[in-house]
XYZ file of C-alpha atoms in Angstrom:
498
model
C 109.472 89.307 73.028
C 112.670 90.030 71.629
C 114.011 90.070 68.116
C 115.981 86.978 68.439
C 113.133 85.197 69.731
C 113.836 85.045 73.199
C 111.410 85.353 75.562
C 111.837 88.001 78.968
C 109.987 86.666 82.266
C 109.771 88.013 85.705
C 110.510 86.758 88.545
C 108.913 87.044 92.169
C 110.903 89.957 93.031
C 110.805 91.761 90.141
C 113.826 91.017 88.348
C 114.072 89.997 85.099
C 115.491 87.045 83.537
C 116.487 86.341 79.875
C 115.569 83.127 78.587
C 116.332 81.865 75.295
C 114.183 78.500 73.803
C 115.819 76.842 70.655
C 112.903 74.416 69.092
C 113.961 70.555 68.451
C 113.748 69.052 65.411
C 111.192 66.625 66.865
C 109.016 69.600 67.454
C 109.336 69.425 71.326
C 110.004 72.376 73.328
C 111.418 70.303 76.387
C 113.811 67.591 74.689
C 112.040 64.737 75.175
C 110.969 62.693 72.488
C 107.659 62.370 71.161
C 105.771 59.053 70.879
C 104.465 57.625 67.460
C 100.952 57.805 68.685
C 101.187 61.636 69.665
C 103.011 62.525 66.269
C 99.654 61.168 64.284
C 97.271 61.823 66.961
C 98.493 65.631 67.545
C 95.585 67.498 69.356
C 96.635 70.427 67.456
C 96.676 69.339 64.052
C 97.363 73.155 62.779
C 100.275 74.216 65.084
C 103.507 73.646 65.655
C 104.604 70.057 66.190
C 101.843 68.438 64.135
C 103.022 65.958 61.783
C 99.972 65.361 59.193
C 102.378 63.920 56.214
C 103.433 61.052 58.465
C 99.961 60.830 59.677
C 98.501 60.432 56.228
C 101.159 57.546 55.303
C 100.863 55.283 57.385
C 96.994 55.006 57.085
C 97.738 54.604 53.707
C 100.004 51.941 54.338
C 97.812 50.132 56.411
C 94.920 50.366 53.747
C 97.365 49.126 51.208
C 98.618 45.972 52.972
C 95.151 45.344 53.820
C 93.922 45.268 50.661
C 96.706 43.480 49.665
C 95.846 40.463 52.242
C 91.926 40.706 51.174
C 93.537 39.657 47.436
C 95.823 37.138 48.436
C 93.737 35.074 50.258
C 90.539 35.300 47.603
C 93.393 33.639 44.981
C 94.346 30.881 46.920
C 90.732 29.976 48.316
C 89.839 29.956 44.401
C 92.421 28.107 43.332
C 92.654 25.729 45.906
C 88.523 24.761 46.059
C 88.169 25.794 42.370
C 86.218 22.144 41.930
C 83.685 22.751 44.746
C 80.788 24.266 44.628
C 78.730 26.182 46.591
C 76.567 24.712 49.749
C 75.063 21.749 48.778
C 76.035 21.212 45.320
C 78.149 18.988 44.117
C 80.216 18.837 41.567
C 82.237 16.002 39.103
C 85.837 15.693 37.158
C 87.228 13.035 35.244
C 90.793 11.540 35.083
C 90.662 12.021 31.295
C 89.343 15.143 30.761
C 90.851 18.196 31.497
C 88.682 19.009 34.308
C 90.394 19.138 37.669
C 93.547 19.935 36.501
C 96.367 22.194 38.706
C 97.046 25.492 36.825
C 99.920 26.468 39.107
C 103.334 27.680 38.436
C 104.340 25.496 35.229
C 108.251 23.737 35.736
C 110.606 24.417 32.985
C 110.898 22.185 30.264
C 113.879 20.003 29.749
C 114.884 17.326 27.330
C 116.313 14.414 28.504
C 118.492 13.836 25.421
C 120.050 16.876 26.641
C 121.668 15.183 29.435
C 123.006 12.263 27.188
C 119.701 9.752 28.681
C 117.234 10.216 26.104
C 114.039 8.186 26.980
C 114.871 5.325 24.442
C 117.301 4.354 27.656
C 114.724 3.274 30.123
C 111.912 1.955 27.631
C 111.576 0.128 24.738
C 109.949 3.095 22.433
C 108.843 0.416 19.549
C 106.111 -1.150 22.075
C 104.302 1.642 21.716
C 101.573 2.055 18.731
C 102.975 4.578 16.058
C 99.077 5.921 17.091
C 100.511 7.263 20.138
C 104.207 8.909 19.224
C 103.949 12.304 18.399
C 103.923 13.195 14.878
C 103.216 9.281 14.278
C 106.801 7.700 14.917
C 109.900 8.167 17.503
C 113.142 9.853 16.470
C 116.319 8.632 18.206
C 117.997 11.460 19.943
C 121.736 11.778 17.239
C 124.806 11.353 18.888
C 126.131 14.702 20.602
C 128.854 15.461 22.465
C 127.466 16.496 26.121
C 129.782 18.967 27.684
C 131.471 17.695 30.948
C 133.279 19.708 33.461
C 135.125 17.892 36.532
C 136.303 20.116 38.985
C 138.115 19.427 42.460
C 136.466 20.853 45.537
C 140.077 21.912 47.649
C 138.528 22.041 50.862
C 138.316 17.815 50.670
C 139.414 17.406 47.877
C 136.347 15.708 46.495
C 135.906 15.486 42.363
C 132.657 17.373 41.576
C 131.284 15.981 38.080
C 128.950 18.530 36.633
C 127.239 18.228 33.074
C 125.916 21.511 31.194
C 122.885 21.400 29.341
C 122.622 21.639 25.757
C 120.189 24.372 24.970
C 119.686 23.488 21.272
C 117.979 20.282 22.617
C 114.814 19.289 20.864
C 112.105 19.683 23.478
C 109.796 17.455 21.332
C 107.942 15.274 23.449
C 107.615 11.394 23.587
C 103.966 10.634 23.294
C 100.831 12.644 22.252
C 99.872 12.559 25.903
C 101.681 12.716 29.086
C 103.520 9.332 29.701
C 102.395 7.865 33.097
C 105.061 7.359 34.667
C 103.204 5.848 37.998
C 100.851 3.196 36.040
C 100.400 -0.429 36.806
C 101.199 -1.066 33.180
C 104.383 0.420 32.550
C 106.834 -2.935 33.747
C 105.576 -4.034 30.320
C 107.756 -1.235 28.359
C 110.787 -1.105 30.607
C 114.093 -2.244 29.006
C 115.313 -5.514 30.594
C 118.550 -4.407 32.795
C 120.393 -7.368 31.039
C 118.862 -7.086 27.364
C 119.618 -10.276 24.797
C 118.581 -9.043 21.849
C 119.005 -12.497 20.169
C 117.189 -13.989 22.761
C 113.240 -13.452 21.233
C 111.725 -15.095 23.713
C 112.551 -12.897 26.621
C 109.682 -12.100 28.465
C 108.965 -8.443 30.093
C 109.028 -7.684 33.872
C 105.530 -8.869 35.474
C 102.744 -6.191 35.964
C 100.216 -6.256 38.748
C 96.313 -5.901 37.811
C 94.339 -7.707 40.738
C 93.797 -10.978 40.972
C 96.114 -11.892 38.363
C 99.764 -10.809 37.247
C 101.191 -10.323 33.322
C 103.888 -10.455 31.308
C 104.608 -10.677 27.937
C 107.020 -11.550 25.131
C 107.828 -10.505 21.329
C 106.942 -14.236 20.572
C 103.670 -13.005 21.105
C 102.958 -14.810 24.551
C 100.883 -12.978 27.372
C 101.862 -15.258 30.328
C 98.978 -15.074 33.727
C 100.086 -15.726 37.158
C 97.687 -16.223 40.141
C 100.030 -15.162 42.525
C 98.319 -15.475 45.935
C 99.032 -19.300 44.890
C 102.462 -18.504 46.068
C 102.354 -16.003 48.799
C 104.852 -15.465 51.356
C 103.740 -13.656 53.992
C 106.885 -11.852 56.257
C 107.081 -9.586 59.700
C 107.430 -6.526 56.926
C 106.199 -7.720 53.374
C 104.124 -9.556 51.686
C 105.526 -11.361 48.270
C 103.693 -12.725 45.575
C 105.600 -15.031 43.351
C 104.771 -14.743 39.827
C 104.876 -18.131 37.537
C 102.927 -18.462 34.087
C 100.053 -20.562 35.374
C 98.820 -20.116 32.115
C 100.078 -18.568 28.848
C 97.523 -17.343 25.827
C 99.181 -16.997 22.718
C 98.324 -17.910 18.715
C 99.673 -20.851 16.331
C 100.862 -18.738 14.084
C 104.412 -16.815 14.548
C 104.003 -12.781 15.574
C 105.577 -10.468 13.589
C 105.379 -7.179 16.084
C 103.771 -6.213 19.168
C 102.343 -3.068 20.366
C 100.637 -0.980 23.134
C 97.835 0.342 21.481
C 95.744 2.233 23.965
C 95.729 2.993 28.280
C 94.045 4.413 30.564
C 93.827 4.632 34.656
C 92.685 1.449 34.894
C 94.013 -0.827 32.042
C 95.996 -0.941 28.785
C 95.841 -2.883 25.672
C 97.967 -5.016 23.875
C 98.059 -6.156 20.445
C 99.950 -9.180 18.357
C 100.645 -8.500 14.890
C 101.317 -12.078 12.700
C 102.460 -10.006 9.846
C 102.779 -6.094 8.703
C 99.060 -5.258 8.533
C 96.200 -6.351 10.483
C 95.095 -8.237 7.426
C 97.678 -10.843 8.092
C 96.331 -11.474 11.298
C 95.914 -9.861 14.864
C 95.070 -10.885 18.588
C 94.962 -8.577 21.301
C 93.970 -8.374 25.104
C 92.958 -6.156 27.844
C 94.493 -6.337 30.495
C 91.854 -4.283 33.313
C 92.218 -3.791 36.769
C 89.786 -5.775 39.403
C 88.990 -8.472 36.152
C 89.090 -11.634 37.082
C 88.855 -13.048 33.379
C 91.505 -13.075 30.910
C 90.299 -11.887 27.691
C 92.398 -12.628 24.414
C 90.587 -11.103 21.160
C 91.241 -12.844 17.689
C 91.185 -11.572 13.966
C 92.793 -14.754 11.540
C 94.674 -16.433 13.985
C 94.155 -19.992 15.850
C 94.497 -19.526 19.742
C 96.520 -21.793 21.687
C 96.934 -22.310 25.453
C 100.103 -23.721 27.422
C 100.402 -24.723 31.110
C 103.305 -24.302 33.797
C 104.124 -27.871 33.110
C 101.411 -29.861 31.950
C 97.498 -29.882 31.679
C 95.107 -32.634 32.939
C 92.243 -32.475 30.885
C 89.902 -30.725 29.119
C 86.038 -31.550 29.348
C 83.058 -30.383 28.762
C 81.120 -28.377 32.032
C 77.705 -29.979 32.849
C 74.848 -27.569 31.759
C 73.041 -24.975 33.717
C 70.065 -27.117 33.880
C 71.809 -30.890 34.217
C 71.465 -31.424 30.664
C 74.139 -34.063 29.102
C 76.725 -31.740 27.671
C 77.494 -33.652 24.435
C 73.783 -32.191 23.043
C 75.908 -29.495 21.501
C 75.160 -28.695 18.305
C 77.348 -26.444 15.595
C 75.154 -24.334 13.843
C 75.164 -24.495 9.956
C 75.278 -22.201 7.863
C 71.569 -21.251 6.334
C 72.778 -20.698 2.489
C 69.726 -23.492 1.533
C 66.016 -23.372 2.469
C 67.405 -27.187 3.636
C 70.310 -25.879 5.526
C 68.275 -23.174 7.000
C 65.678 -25.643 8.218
C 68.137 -27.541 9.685
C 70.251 -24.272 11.659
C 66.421 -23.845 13.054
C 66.073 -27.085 14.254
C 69.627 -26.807 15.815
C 68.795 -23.664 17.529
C 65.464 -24.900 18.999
C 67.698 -27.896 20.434
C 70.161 -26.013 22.108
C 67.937 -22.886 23.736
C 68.799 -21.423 26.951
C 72.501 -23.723 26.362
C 74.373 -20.337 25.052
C 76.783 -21.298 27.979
C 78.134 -24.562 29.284
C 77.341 -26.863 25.753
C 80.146 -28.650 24.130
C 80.567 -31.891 22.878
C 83.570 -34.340 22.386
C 84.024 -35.085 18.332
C 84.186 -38.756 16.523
C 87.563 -37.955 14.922
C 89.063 -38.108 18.843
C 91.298 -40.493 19.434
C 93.802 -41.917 22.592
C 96.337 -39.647 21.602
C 94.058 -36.418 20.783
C 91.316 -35.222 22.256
C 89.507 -32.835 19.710
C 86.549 -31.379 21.128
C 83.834 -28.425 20.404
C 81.818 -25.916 21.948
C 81.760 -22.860 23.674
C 82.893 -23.448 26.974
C 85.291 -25.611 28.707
C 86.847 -26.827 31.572
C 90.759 -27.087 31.846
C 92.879 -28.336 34.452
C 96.633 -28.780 34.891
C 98.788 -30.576 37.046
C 99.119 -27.638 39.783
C 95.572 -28.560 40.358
C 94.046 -25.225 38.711
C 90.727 -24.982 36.671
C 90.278 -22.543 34.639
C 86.774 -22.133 32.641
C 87.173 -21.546 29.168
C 84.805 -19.065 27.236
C 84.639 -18.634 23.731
C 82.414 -16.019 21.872
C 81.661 -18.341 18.588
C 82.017 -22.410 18.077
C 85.571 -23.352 18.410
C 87.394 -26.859 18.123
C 89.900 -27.348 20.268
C 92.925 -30.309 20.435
C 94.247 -31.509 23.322
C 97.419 -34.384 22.871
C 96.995 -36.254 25.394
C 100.476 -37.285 25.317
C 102.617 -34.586 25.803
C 100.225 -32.501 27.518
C 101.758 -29.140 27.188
C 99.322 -27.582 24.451
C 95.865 -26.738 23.878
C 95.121 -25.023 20.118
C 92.628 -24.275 17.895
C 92.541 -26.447 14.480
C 91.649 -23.598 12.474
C 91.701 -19.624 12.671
C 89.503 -18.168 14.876
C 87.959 -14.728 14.823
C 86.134 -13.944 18.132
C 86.954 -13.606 21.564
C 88.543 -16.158 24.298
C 87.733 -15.380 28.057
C 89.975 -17.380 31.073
C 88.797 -17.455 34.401
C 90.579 -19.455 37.335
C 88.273 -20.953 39.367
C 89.478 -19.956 43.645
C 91.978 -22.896 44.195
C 89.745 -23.154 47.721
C 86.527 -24.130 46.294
C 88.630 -26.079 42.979
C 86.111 -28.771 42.414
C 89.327 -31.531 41.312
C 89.027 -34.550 43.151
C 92.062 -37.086 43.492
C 91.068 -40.398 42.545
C 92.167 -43.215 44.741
C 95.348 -44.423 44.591
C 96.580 -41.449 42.436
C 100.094 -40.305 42.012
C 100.966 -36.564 40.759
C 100.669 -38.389 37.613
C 97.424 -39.327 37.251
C 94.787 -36.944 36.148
C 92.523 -36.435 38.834
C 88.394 -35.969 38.256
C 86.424 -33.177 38.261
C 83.491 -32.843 40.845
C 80.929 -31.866 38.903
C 78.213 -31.495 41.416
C 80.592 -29.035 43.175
C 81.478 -27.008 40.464
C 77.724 -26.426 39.060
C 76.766 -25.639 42.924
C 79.314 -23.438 43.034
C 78.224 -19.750 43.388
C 81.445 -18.104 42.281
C 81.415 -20.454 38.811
C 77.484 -19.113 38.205
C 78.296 -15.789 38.703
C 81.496 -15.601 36.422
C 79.372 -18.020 33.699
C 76.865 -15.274 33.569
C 79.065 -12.237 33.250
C 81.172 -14.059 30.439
C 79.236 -12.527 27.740
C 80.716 -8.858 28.095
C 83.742 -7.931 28.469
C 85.458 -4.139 29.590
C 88.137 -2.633 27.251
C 89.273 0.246 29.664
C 88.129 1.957 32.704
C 87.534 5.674 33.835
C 88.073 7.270 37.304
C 85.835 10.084 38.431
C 85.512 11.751 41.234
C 82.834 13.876 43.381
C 83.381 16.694 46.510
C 80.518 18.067 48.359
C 80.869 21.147 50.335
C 78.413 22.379 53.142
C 78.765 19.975 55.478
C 80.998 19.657 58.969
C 83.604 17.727 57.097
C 84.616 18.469 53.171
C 83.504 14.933 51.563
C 84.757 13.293 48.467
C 83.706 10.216 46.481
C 85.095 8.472 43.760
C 83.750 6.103 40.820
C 84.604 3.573 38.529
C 83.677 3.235 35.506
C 84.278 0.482 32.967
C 82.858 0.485 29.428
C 82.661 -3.066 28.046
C 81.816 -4.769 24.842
C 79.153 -7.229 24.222
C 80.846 -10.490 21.459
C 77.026 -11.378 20.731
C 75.780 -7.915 19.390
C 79.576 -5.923 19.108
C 78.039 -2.940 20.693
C 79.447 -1.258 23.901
C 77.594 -1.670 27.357
């Protein structure tokens, strides 16, 4: 071997012949490239042409982005099935609690008084209960001068508005809670697109809770609807007219109205007749799936009104048959006499809690005054509703106009509506009649009448709200889910919940 590393060989007849070899940077003596695989895989790991740092890199690589994958997919299976548990358990969440919720990437606040259409634009923020604002009441956004840019796009020569946001915005939010923005409810608390302020008996757009639609007023009206009365059925919808079958309401003028409380499944609505609930309150819950209407009363007289006029209102026969007009009024037992006498009433009207009322001497052909706790109403679009009533009330009927139906005094209890299924109403039409003359009641029908028992016997408790909640099981072929419904209710006899 020579000094400059060339190499002598010797050939076949003994010549010699001077050969010089110039290693490749790729480390191959012949020029050809090497594969990847025989650069980490070199049989001699110690010699020439070995690679070991490359080697040693790209295992680490692949360890790395393994790894990598192993954590990535144990965060999303955790956040994806954090609310199931393991084989065979099961596990709950509520709606209202914060159980359940999604902890992902959180969107950036914005105000929308920063855009010039501050919230006060789509709803009517004095509805709501000062309970509910935050901090107790609602500030109106101040008037600010919203940057606008117009700019012409040359290519077609369009204008291109653009509005830049005010980053001194308050971010303060509307309510205490999240507003839902999705609820049945919400119709109620929606400005009017063509609002008359002057006009105080402008009623809100109708709301939807099943069987019967709402809306209300700030005259302190809550109008009902049984809609499927009017359904039009087309080759792609189905419409459901709303008219106030009937509307619930108090004597007395309201002062202010107010949402006072919601949840998934209902919301609450409250009449103020003056500044303080001293001066007198009603309020209702409206609950999805009820079929009563329930009107609560603190110091005020209730009063009904029809679409256009009612028929009549009577007393219902008795569970057991027994002649109606045995109501008594119980007296008050101040005296060892007046308490005798409340015990003697009480013995003669047991097991008549329901379906007792009698028709007073100070009647007449022009009013009807009559007392109990139950009735039966009809109007002229042949609808019967059952009245309940939580505590002795007198109602008066004028028989001449027709249009009202109100308490003589104030009234503090609870009123409960429900429409009897215009398919099984029990009005009869007498011979001879003309949609003008009252028609008669079938009484046999309506006591037989499974639907009237069953809505008699729930009468006596009513829900204020409802609660969603929801269950998964794991474990099985198919990931199952079930969901509840839950609606706490109050009782008027012993005030407790149920």
């Amino acid at each position: 071997r020579d000094p400059d590393d060339s190499t002598l060989m010797t050939s076949d007849n003994g010549t010699t012949v001077r050969k010089s070899v110039t290693p490749l940077a790729d480390g191959s003596e012949d020029g050809t490239p090497r594969s990847l695989l025989r650069r980490i895989f070199s049989k001699n790991a110690q010699g020439p042409g070995s690679d070991p740092p490359f080697m040693l890199v790209c295992i680490g690589l692949a360890v790395g982005v393994g790894l990598c994958s192993v954590a990535l997919l144990a965060y999303v299976e955790y956040n994806n099935h954090q609310l199931v548990a393991g084989e065979g358990n099961v596990t709950s969440a509520s709606s209202l609690s914060s159980e359940g919720t999604w902890h992902g990437v959180p969107y950036t606040k914005i105000g929308r008084e920063s855009f010039g259409d501050p919230v006060s634009n789509i709803l009517d923020v004095s509805l709501f209960d000062p309970s509910l604002l935050h901090g107790g009441h609602y500030d109106a956004p101040k008037e600010k001068v919203v940057k606008e840019s117009t700019e012409v796009n040359t290519d077609d020569d369009q204008h291109v508005h653009h509005r830049k946001l005010d980053n001194n915005a308050s971010l303060k939010p509307f309510l205490k809670m999240a507003f839902p923005t999705g609820a049945f409810w919400t119709n109620l608390v929606v400005l009017p697109t063509k609002k008359q302020p002057t006009n105080k008996n402008q009623y809100s757009y109708p709301i939807v809770a099943y069987p019967y639609s709402y809306q209300w007023s700030p005259m302190g009206k809550l109008q009902a609807s049984y809609s499927p009365t009017r359904r039009m059925v087309k080759p792609n919808s189905i419409q459901d007219g709303f008219a106030p079958d009937i509307t619930v309401g108090s004597v007395e003028e309201i002062h202010t109205r107010h949402v006072v409380r919601f949840d998934s499944l209902s919301v609450t609505l409250r009449f103020y007749a003056g500044k303080t609930k001293d001066d007198g309150i009603w309020e209702t819950y409206i609950v999805q799936g009820s079929p009563y209407i329930t009107a609560k009363y603190s110091a005020l007289a209730p009063q009904l009104r029809a679409l256009s006029d009612f028929e009549d209102i009577v007393c219902p026969p008795t569970p057991d048959g027994d002649d109606p007009g045995q109501f008594h009024q119980p007296v008050p037992a101040s005296t060892p006499a007046a308490a005798s006498s409340a015990s003697s009433s009480a013995s003669s009207t047991t097991g008549k809690k329901l379906g007792i009322c009698a028709i007073t001497n100070s009647s007449s052909k022009q009013k009807k005054i009559i007392t109990g706790v139950q009735f039966v109403v009809t109007t002229k679009e042949q609808l019967t509703w059952l009245v309940f009533a939580s505590e002795p009330i007198t109602f008066e009927f004028d028989q001449a106009a027709r249009r009202m139906i109100r308490s003589t005094e104030q009234f503090g209890g609870v009123i409960r509506l429900a429409l009897v299924p215009p398919d099984i109403s029990p009005l009869l039409a007498t011979s001879g009649a003309t949609s003008s003359t009252p028609k008669s009641l079938d009484f046999d029908k309506l006591s037989s009448s499974s639907g009237v028992k069953r809505l008699i016997y729930h009468a006596g408790a009513y829900p204020i709200g409802g609660k969603v909640s929801w269950d998964f099981r794991s474990g099985v072929p198919n990931l199952l889910a079930f969901s509840s419904f839950e609606y706490p209710n109050v009782s008027p006899n012993n005030k407790g919940h149920g």
